[in-house]
Amino acid sequence: MPDRIEQLLQNRTLPDKELKQLIETDAYDCALFARADEVRRQYYGTDVYIRGLIEFTSFCRNDCYYCGIRRSNRKARRYRLTKEEILRCCREGYALGFRTFVLQGGEDGCDTDDRMCGIVRAIRETFPDCAITLSLGERSYESYRRLFEAGADRYLLRHETANEAHYRRLHPAELSAGRRKQCLWDLKEIGYQVGAGFMVGSPFQTTENLIEDLRFLQELKPAMIGIGPFIPHKDTPFADFAGGSLKQTLRMVAILRLMFPYALIPATTALGTIHPRGRELGLQAGANVVMPNLSPANVRGKYELYNNKIYTGEESAQGLERLKKKAAAAGYRIVTARGDVFGYKKTDVCNGHL
Ligand code: SAH
């Protein structure tokens, strides 16, 4: 077993130089994935948590250069689900066994605190045994607090890149890494289980940027870490950039598992999009969450963050069975538990990082 991986396993961290070597070569991949899988089994056994993803609005006021539903994309098809439609998705999901609902959308001006709190409260009342996860982008402290009081438990907000200069190359001037990070700190302080993360292979990304991402995560100690390959969308300024690779994404998943043994790490839709077995490979590299789509079939194609997004039907009753079989074939078991991560065990505390 290469020393570097042993060191990462023992210390939950590595100096920049060694991390750089791990990230930049495929020489360690086999050992890295095997160790990540071991650690994942130590902490979670073979359990894979499922989250029902409800993409409830494709309107967005932001203009992120990589994203297909950015404001300036006139070709994007816009839709917004009503509270009733969202509740219907939850009901269907509940019947299938989902116990976490993830409400994700663009930053839609119509999603006032009153509207969103009303939706959260309705889900909370109807499904008291379920976790409610929000992914609504940047909001004020007060807004996050009200949504938490209304019954939301978790919040996903990828930091996208921890490096300010890199952040500015991916976003228009009104958005900043500093503000994004502040939102994550706010969410944490309020009491949410917080999810951060980044795209792998986004335009202009360097290995140093990825290392900075890992350092930021060590500081933040999120409960969830979502990463996926960047995938170009034809109607965005980044249409002609190359996408992130499967290998590098899997490598980052494995490194994350070794650095954050307790974390909930999804095998993302983007990973499933760039390779037919992407999600299973993600699980085998240390991921332990999948997020099937529960949005109504007629809007699914419209929430197009990137091209060729998969619609495998694995969210339907039959599809879920297929997903279970695929996971089982890869060595894992889909479970319906809420799967909360509240804190960090003493044993995770190492070198002051965790
Ligand atoms: N408005 C919410 C949800 C954004 S969509 C928010 O701001 O958090 C969820 C994630 O999809 C983003 O955080 C981004 O990392 C990812 N994403 C967007 N465009 C993408 C692309 N072209 N390729 C891969 N991932 C993309």
CSV table of C-alpha atoms and ligand atoms in Angstrom, one decimal:
chain,number,residue,atom,x,y,z
A,1,MET,CA,0.0,0.0,0.0
A,2,PRO,CA,1.6,3.3,-1.0
A,3,ASP,CA,2.7,5.4,2.0
A,4,ARG,CA,0.9,8.4,0.8
A,5,ILE,CA,-2.5,6.7,1.1
A,6,GLU,CA,-1.6,5.2,4.5
A,7,GLN,CA,-0.7,8.6,5.7
A,8,LEU,CA,-3.9,10.1,4.4
A,9,LEU,CA,-5.8,7.2,6.1
A,10,GLN,CA,-4.0,7.7,9.4
A,11,ASN,CA,-4.0,11.5,9.6
A,12,ARG,CA,-7.2,12.3,7.6
A,13,THR,CA,-5.0,14.9,5.8
A,14,LEU,CA,-1.9,15.3,3.7
A,15,PRO,CA,0.5,18.2,3.0
A,16,ASP,CA,-0.3,20.0,-0.3
A,17,LYS,CA,2.6,18.4,-2.1
A,18,GLU,CA,1.5,14.9,-1.5
A,19,LEU,CA,-2.2,15.7,-2.2
A,20,LYS,CA,-1.1,17.2,-5.5
A,21,GLN,CA,0.6,13.9,-6.4
A,22,LEU,CA,-2.4,11.9,-5.5
A,23,ILE,CA,-4.7,14.2,-7.6
A,24,GLU,CA,-2.5,14.4,-10.6
A,25,THR,CA,-1.7,10.7,-11.3
A,26,ASP,CA,-3.8,7.6,-11.8
A,27,ALA,CA,-1.0,5.5,-10.3
A,28,TYR,CA,-2.6,5.4,-6.9
A,29,ASP,CA,-6.2,5.0,-8.0
A,30,CYS,CA,-6.6,1.2,-7.3
A,31,ALA,CA,-5.2,1.5,-3.8
A,32,LEU,CA,-7.1,4.8,-3.2
A,33,PHE,CA,-10.5,3.4,-4.2
A,34,ALA,CA,-9.9,0.2,-2.2
A,35,ARG,CA,-9.0,2.1,1.0
A,36,ALA,CA,-11.9,4.6,0.5
A,37,ASP,CA,-14.3,1.6,0.2
A,38,GLU,CA,-12.8,0.1,3.4
A,39,VAL,CA,-13.3,3.3,5.3
A,40,ARG,CA,-16.9,3.7,4.0
A,41,ARG,CA,-17.7,0.2,5.1
A,42,GLN,CA,-16.2,0.9,8.6
A,43,TYR,CA,-18.5,3.9,9.0
A,44,TYR,CA,-21.5,3.0,7.0
A,45,GLY,CA,-21.3,-0.7,6.1
A,46,THR,CA,-22.8,-1.2,2.7
A,47,ASP,CA,-25.7,1.2,3.2
A,48,VAL,CA,-26.6,3.6,0.5
A,49,TYR,CA,-29.0,6.4,1.4
A,50,ILE,CA,-31.6,7.6,-1.1
A,51,ARG,CA,-32.8,11.2,-1.4
A,52,GLY,CA,-35.7,12.2,-3.5
A,53,LEU,CA,-34.8,15.2,-5.6
A,54,ILE,CA,-37.5,17.6,-6.5
A,55,GLU,CA,-36.4,20.2,-9.0
A,56,PHE,CA,-39.1,22.6,-8.3
A,57,THR,CA,-38.2,25.7,-10.3
A,58,SER,CA,-36.0,26.4,-13.3
A,59,PHE,CA,-36.2,30.2,-13.0
A,60,CYS,CA,-33.0,31.8,-11.9
A,61,ARG,CA,-31.8,35.4,-11.3
A,62,ASN,CA,-28.2,34.4,-11.4
A,63,ASP,CA,-26.0,34.1,-14.4
A,64,CYS,CA,-23.3,31.5,-13.5
A,65,TYR,CA,-21.3,30.9,-16.7
A,66,TYR,CA,-21.5,27.1,-16.5
A,67,CYS,CA,-25.2,26.6,-15.7
A,68,GLY,CA,-27.8,25.8,-18.3
A,69,ILE,CA,-30.6,27.6,-16.4
A,70,ARG,CA,-28.7,30.8,-16.0
A,71,ARG,CA,-30.7,34.0,-16.5
A,72,SER,CA,-29.2,34.9,-19.9
A,73,ASN,CA,-30.0,31.6,-21.5
A,74,ARG,CA,-33.1,32.6,-23.5
A,75,LYS,CA,-33.5,29.0,-24.7
A,76,ALA,CA,-33.9,27.6,-21.3
A,77,ARG,CA,-37.5,26.4,-20.7
A,78,ARG,CA,-38.8,27.8,-17.4
A,79,TYR,CA,-41.2,26.2,-15.1
A,80,ARG,CA,-42.2,26.5,-11.4
A,81,LEU,CA,-44.1,23.8,-9.4
A,82,THR,CA,-46.9,24.8,-7.2
A,83,LYS,CA,-47.0,23.8,-3.5
A,84,GLU,CA,-49.6,21.1,-4.4
A,85,GLU,CA,-47.4,19.7,-7.1
A,86,ILE,CA,-44.4,19.6,-4.8
A,87,LEU,CA,-46.5,17.8,-2.2
A,88,ARG,CA,-47.7,15.3,-4.8
A,89,CYS,CA,-44.0,14.5,-5.6
A,90,CYS,CA,-43.4,13.9,-1.8
A,91,ARG,CA,-46.4,11.6,-1.6
A,92,GLU,CA,-45.2,9.6,-4.5
A,93,GLY,CA,-41.7,9.5,-3.1
A,94,TYR,CA,-43.0,8.5,0.4
A,95,ALA,CA,-44.9,5.6,-1.1
A,96,LEU,CA,-41.7,4.4,-2.8
A,97,GLY,CA,-39.7,4.5,0.5
A,98,PHE,CA,-38.0,7.9,0.3
A,99,ARG,CA,-37.6,9.6,3.7
A,100,THR,CA,-35.6,12.6,2.6
A,101,PHE,CA,-36.9,15.2,0.1
A,102,VAL,CA,-34.5,17.6,-1.5
A,103,LEU,CA,-36.1,20.7,-2.9
A,104,GLN,CA,-33.7,22.2,-5.4
A,105,GLY,CA,-34.1,25.1,-7.8
A,106,GLY,CA,-32.7,28.2,-9.4
A,107,GLU,CA,-32.8,31.4,-7.4
A,108,ASP,CA,-36.4,32.2,-8.3
A,109,GLY,CA,-37.6,35.7,-7.3
A,110,CYS,CA,-41.0,34.1,-6.6
A,111,ASP,CA,-39.6,31.9,-3.8
A,112,THR,CA,-40.2,34.4,-1.1
A,113,ASP,CA,-39.7,33.4,2.5
A,114,ASP,CA,-43.5,33.2,2.9
A,115,ARG,CA,-43.9,30.9,0.0
A,116,MET,CA,-41.0,28.6,0.9
A,117,CYS,CA,-41.8,28.5,4.6
A,118,GLY,CA,-45.4,27.5,3.6
A,119,ILE,CA,-44.1,24.7,1.5
A,120,VAL,CA,-41.6,23.5,4.1
A,121,ARG,CA,-44.3,23.6,6.8
A,122,ALA,CA,-46.7,21.6,4.7
A,123,ILE,CA,-44.1,18.9,4.0
A,124,ARG,CA,-43.1,18.9,7.7
A,125,GLU,CA,-46.8,18.4,8.8
A,126,THR,CA,-47.6,15.8,6.2
A,127,PHE,CA,-44.4,13.8,6.6
A,128,PRO,CA,-43.2,14.3,10.2
A,129,ASP,CA,-40.7,11.3,9.9
A,130,CYS,CA,-38.9,12.7,6.8
A,131,ALA,CA,-35.9,15.0,6.5
A,132,ILE,CA,-36.4,18.1,4.4
A,133,THR,CA,-33.3,19.3,2.5
A,134,LEU,CA,-33.3,22.7,0.7
A,135,SER,CA,-31.0,23.7,-2.1
A,136,LEU,CA,-32.2,27.2,-3.0
A,137,GLY,CA,-28.9,29.1,-3.4
A,138,GLU,CA,-27.9,32.2,-1.5
A,139,ARG,CA,-30.3,33.8,0.9
A,140,SER,CA,-30.1,36.1,3.9
A,141,TYR,CA,-29.4,34.8,7.4
A,142,GLU,CA,-32.9,35.7,8.4
A,143,SER,CA,-34.3,33.8,5.5
A,144,TYR,CA,-32.3,30.7,6.3
A,145,ARG,CA,-33.4,31.0,9.9
A,146,ARG,CA,-37.1,31.2,9.1
A,147,LEU,CA,-36.9,28.2,6.8
A,148,PHE,CA,-35.1,26.2,9.6
A,149,GLU,CA,-37.8,27.2,12.0
A,150,ALA,CA,-40.4,26.1,9.5
A,151,GLY,CA,-39.0,22.6,9.6
A,152,ALA,CA,-36.1,22.3,7.1
A,153,ASP,CA,-33.2,20.1,8.4
A,154,ARG,CA,-30.5,20.3,5.8
A,155,TYR,CA,-29.2,22.7,3.2
A,156,LEU,CA,-27.1,21.9,0.1
A,157,LEU,CA,-25.0,24.8,-1.2
A,158,ARG,CA,-21.9,23.8,-3.1
A,159,HIS,CA,-19.2,26.4,-2.6
A,160,GLU,CA,-18.3,25.7,-6.3
A,161,THR,CA,-14.7,26.7,-5.8
A,162,ALA,CA,-13.0,28.0,-2.7
A,163,ASN,CA,-10.6,30.2,-4.6
A,164,GLU,CA,-11.8,33.8,-5.1
A,165,ALA,CA,-10.0,34.4,-8.4
A,166,HIS,CA,-11.3,31.1,-9.8
A,167,TYR,CA,-14.8,31.9,-8.5
A,168,ARG,CA,-14.8,35.1,-10.5
A,169,ARG,CA,-13.9,33.3,-13.7
A,170,LEU,CA,-17.0,31.1,-13.2
A,171,HIS,CA,-19.5,33.7,-12.1
A,172,PRO,CA,-20.5,37.3,-12.9
A,173,ALA,CA,-19.1,40.1,-10.8
A,174,GLU,CA,-22.0,40.3,-8.4
A,175,LEU,CA,-21.3,36.8,-7.0
A,176,SER,CA,-18.3,36.0,-4.8
A,177,ALA,CA,-16.7,33.1,-3.1
A,178,GLY,CA,-16.6,35.1,0.1
A,179,ARG,CA,-20.4,35.5,0.1
A,180,ARG,CA,-21.0,31.9,-0.8
A,181,LYS,CA,-18.8,30.7,2.1
A,182,GLN,CA,-20.5,33.1,4.4
A,183,CYS,CA,-23.9,31.5,3.5
A,184,LEU,CA,-22.4,28.1,4.5
A,185,TRP,CA,-21.2,29.5,7.8
A,186,ASP,CA,-24.6,31.1,8.4
A,187,LEU,CA,-26.4,27.8,7.7
A,188,LYS,CA,-24.2,25.9,10.0
A,189,GLU,CA,-24.6,28.4,12.8
A,190,ILE,CA,-28.4,28.2,12.5
A,191,GLY,CA,-28.2,24.4,13.0
A,192,TYR,CA,-28.7,22.9,9.5
A,193,GLN,CA,-26.8,19.8,8.5
A,194,VAL,CA,-24.9,21.5,5.7
A,195,GLY,CA,-23.7,20.2,2.4
A,196,ALA,CA,-20.9,21.9,0.4
A,197,GLY,CA,-19.0,20.8,-2.7
A,198,PHE,CA,-17.6,21.7,-6.1
A,199,MET,CA,-17.4,20.6,-9.7
A,200,VAL,CA,-14.5,18.6,-10.9
A,201,GLY,CA,-12.8,19.8,-14.1
A,202,SER,CA,-14.6,23.2,-14.2
A,203,PRO,CA,-13.0,25.7,-16.6
A,204,PHE,CA,-9.7,27.1,-15.4
A,205,GLN,CA,-9.6,24.8,-12.4
A,206,THR,CA,-6.0,23.9,-11.3
A,207,THR,CA,-4.9,21.2,-8.8
A,208,GLU,CA,-4.1,24.0,-6.4
A,209,ASN,CA,-7.8,25.0,-6.6
A,210,LEU,CA,-8.9,21.5,-5.8
A,211,ILE,CA,-6.5,21.4,-2.8
A,212,GLU,CA,-8.0,24.8,-1.7
A,213,ASP,CA,-11.4,23.2,-1.9
A,214,LEU,CA,-10.3,20.4,0.4
A,215,ARG,CA,-8.8,22.8,2.8
A,216,PHE,CA,-12.0,24.8,2.9
A,217,LEU,CA,-14.0,21.7,3.6
A,218,GLN,CA,-11.6,20.8,6.4
A,219,GLU,CA,-12.5,24.1,8.0
A,220,LEU,CA,-16.2,23.9,7.4
A,221,LYS,CA,-16.6,20.2,8.4
A,222,PRO,CA,-19.8,19.8,6.4
A,223,ALA,CA,-22.1,16.8,7.0
A,224,MET,CA,-22.5,16.3,3.2
A,225,ILE,CA,-20.1,16.9,0.3
A,226,GLY,CA,-21.5,16.8,-3.2
A,227,ILE,CA,-19.1,16.8,-6.1
A,228,GLY,CA,-19.6,15.9,-9.8
A,229,PRO,CA,-17.8,16.5,-13.1
A,230,PHE,CA,-18.4,19.8,-14.9
A,231,ILE,CA,-20.4,19.0,-18.0
A,232,PRO,CA,-20.6,21.8,-20.7
A,233,HIS,CA,-24.0,23.1,-21.7
A,234,LYS,CA,-24.3,24.3,-25.3
A,235,ASP,CA,-26.2,27.5,-24.6
A,236,THR,CA,-23.7,28.8,-22.0
A,237,PRO,CA,-20.4,30.8,-22.3
A,238,PHE,CA,-18.6,27.5,-21.4
A,239,ALA,CA,-20.1,25.5,-24.3
A,240,ASP,CA,-16.7,24.8,-25.8
A,241,PHE,CA,-14.8,23.8,-22.7
A,242,ALA,CA,-13.9,20.2,-22.0
A,243,GLY,CA,-15.9,18.4,-19.3
A,244,GLY,CA,-14.5,16.9,-16.1
A,245,SER,CA,-13.3,13.3,-16.3
A,246,LEU,CA,-14.7,10.2,-14.7
A,247,LYS,CA,-11.3,9.2,-13.3
A,248,GLN,CA,-10.6,12.5,-11.7
A,249,THR,CA,-14.0,12.8,-10.2
A,250,LEU,CA,-13.8,9.2,-8.7
A,251,ARG,CA,-10.3,10.1,-7.4
A,252,MET,CA,-11.7,13.2,-5.6
A,253,VAL,CA,-14.6,11.1,-4.2
A,254,ALA,CA,-12.1,8.6,-2.7
A,255,ILE,CA,-9.9,11.4,-1.3
A,256,LEU,CA,-13.0,13.0,0.3
A,257,ARG,CA,-14.0,9.7,1.9
A,258,LEU,CA,-10.5,9.3,3.4
A,259,MET,CA,-10.5,12.9,4.7
A,260,PHE,CA,-14.1,12.9,5.9
A,261,PRO,CA,-15.0,9.4,6.9
A,262,TYR,CA,-18.3,10.3,8.4
A,263,ALA,CA,-19.6,12.4,5.5
A,264,LEU,CA,-22.6,11.8,3.3
A,265,ILE,CA,-21.1,11.8,-0.2
A,266,PRO,CA,-23.5,11.4,-3.2
A,267,ALA,CA,-22.7,9.5,-6.4
A,268,THR,CA,-24.2,12.4,-8.4
A,269,THR,CA,-26.4,12.5,-11.5
A,270,ALA,CA,-23.6,14.3,-13.3
A,271,LEU,CA,-21.3,11.3,-12.6
A,272,GLY,CA,-24.0,9.0,-13.9
A,273,THR,CA,-24.3,11.2,-17.0
A,274,ILE,CA,-20.7,10.9,-18.2
A,275,HIS,CA,-20.5,7.1,-17.8
A,276,PRO,CA,-23.2,4.4,-17.9
A,277,ARG,CA,-21.9,3.0,-14.6
A,278,GLY,CA,-20.8,6.3,-13.2
A,279,ARG,CA,-22.9,6.1,-10.1
A,280,GLU,CA,-22.0,2.6,-9.2
A,281,LEU,CA,-18.3,3.4,-9.7
A,282,GLY,CA,-18.9,6.4,-7.4
A,283,LEU,CA,-20.2,4.1,-4.7
A,284,GLN,CA,-17.2,1.9,-5.1
A,285,ALA,CA,-14.9,4.9,-4.7
A,286,GLY,CA,-16.5,5.8,-1.4
A,287,ALA,CA,-19.8,7.5,-2.1
A,288,ASN,CA,-22.8,6.5,0.0
A,289,VAL,CA,-25.8,8.5,-1.3
A,290,VAL,CA,-27.9,8.5,-4.5
A,291,MET,CA,-30.5,11.1,-5.3
A,292,PRO,CA,-33.1,9.8,-7.8
A,293,ASN,CA,-35.2,12.4,-9.5
A,294,LEU,CA,-38.8,12.8,-8.1
A,295,SER,CA,-39.7,15.8,-10.2
A,296,PRO,CA,-42.9,15.3,-12.4
A,297,ALA,CA,-41.9,13.7,-15.7
A,298,ASN,CA,-43.2,16.6,-17.8
A,299,VAL,CA,-40.7,19.1,-16.3
A,300,ARG,CA,-37.7,16.9,-15.9
A,301,GLY,CA,-36.2,17.7,-19.3
A,302,LYS,CA,-36.5,21.4,-18.5
A,303,TYR,CA,-34.2,21.4,-15.5
A,304,GLU,CA,-31.2,21.3,-17.7
A,305,LEU,CA,-28.1,22.4,-15.9
A,306,TYR,CA,-25.9,20.6,-18.4
A,307,ASN,CA,-26.4,18.6,-21.6
A,308,ASN,CA,-27.4,14.9,-21.8
A,309,LYS,CA,-28.6,14.7,-18.2
A,310,ILE,CA,-29.8,11.2,-17.6
A,311,TYR,CA,-33.4,10.3,-17.3
A,312,THR,CA,-33.1,6.6,-16.5
A,313,GLY,CA,-36.6,6.3,-14.9
A,314,GLU,CA,-34.8,4.9,-11.8
A,315,GLU,CA,-37.1,7.1,-9.7
A,316,SER,CA,-40.3,5.3,-10.6
A,317,ALA,CA,-41.3,2.3,-8.5
A,318,GLN,CA,-40.0,-0.1,-11.1
A,319,GLY,CA,-36.9,2.1,-11.6
A,320,LEU,CA,-36.1,2.1,-7.9
A,321,GLU,CA,-36.1,-1.7,-8.0
A,322,ARG,CA,-33.6,-1.5,-10.8
A,323,LEU,CA,-31.5,1.0,-8.9
A,324,LYS,CA,-31.5,-1.4,-5.9
A,325,LYS,CA,-30.4,-4.3,-8.2
A,326,LYS,CA,-27.6,-2.2,-9.6
A,327,ALA,CA,-26.4,-1.1,-6.2
A,328,ALA,CA,-26.5,-4.7,-5.0
A,329,ALA,CA,-24.5,-5.9,-8.0
A,330,ALA,CA,-21.9,-3.3,-7.1
A,331,GLY,CA,-21.9,-4.6,-3.5
A,332,TYR,CA,-24.2,-2.2,-1.7
A,333,ARG,CA,-27.7,-2.0,-0.2
A,334,ILE,CA,-30.1,0.8,-0.7
A,335,VAL,CA,-31.7,1.7,2.6
A,336,THR,CA,-34.6,4.0,3.4
A,337,ALA,CA,-33.4,5.5,6.7
A,338,ARG,CA,-33.2,9.3,7.0
A,339,GLY,CA,-29.4,8.9,7.5
A,340,ASP,CA,-28.6,12.0,9.5
A,341,VAL,CA,-25.1,13.2,10.3
A,342,PHE,CA,-25.2,15.6,13.2
A,343,GLY,CA,-21.7,15.7,14.5
A,344,TYR,CA,-18.3,14.2,14.4
A,345,LYS,CA,-17.1,11.4,16.5
A,346,LYS,CA,-14.1,11.9,18.7
A,347,THR,CA,-12.2,9.5,16.6
A,348,ASP,CA,-12.6,11.8,13.6
A,349,VAL,CA,-10.7,14.5,15.3
A,350,CYS,CA,-7.2,14.4,14.0
A,351,ASN,CA,-4.6,17.1,13.6
A,352,GLY,CA,-7.1,19.7,14.5
A,353,HIS,CA,-8.8,19.2,11.2
A,354,LEU,CA,-11.9,17.2,12.1
B,1,SAH,N1,-29.5,27.4,-7.2
B,1,SAH,C1,-29.0,26.4,-6.4
B,1,SAH,C2,-28.9,25.0,-7.1
B,1,SAH,C3,-27.8,25.0,-8.2
B,1,SAH,S1,-27.9,23.6,-9.2
B,1,SAH,C4,-27.6,26.8,-5.8
B,1,SAH,O1,-27.2,27.9,-6.2
B,1,SAH,O2,-27.1,26.1,-5.0
B,1,SAH,C5,-26.9,22.5,-8.3
B,1,SAH,C6,-25.4,22.3,-8.7
B,1,SAH,O3,-25.3,21.9,-10.0
B,1,SAH,C7,-24.6,23.6,-8.7
B,1,SAH,O4,-24.2,23.9,-7.4
B,1,SAH,C8,-23.4,23.2,-9.6
B,1,SAH,O5,-22.3,22.8,-8.9
B,1,SAH,C9,-24.0,22.1,-10.5
B,1,SAH,N2,-23.9,22.4,-11.9
B,1,SAH,C10,-24.5,23.5,-12.5
B,1,SAH,N3,-24.1,23.6,-13.8
B,1,SAH,C11,-23.4,22.5,-14.0
B,1,SAH,C12,-22.7,21.9,-15.2
B,1,SAH,N4,-22.7,22.6,-16.3
B,1,SAH,N5,-22.0,20.8,-15.0
B,1,SAH,C13,-22.0,20.1,-13.8
B,1,SAH,N6,-22.6,20.6,-12.7
B,1,SAH,C14,-23.3,21.7,-12.8
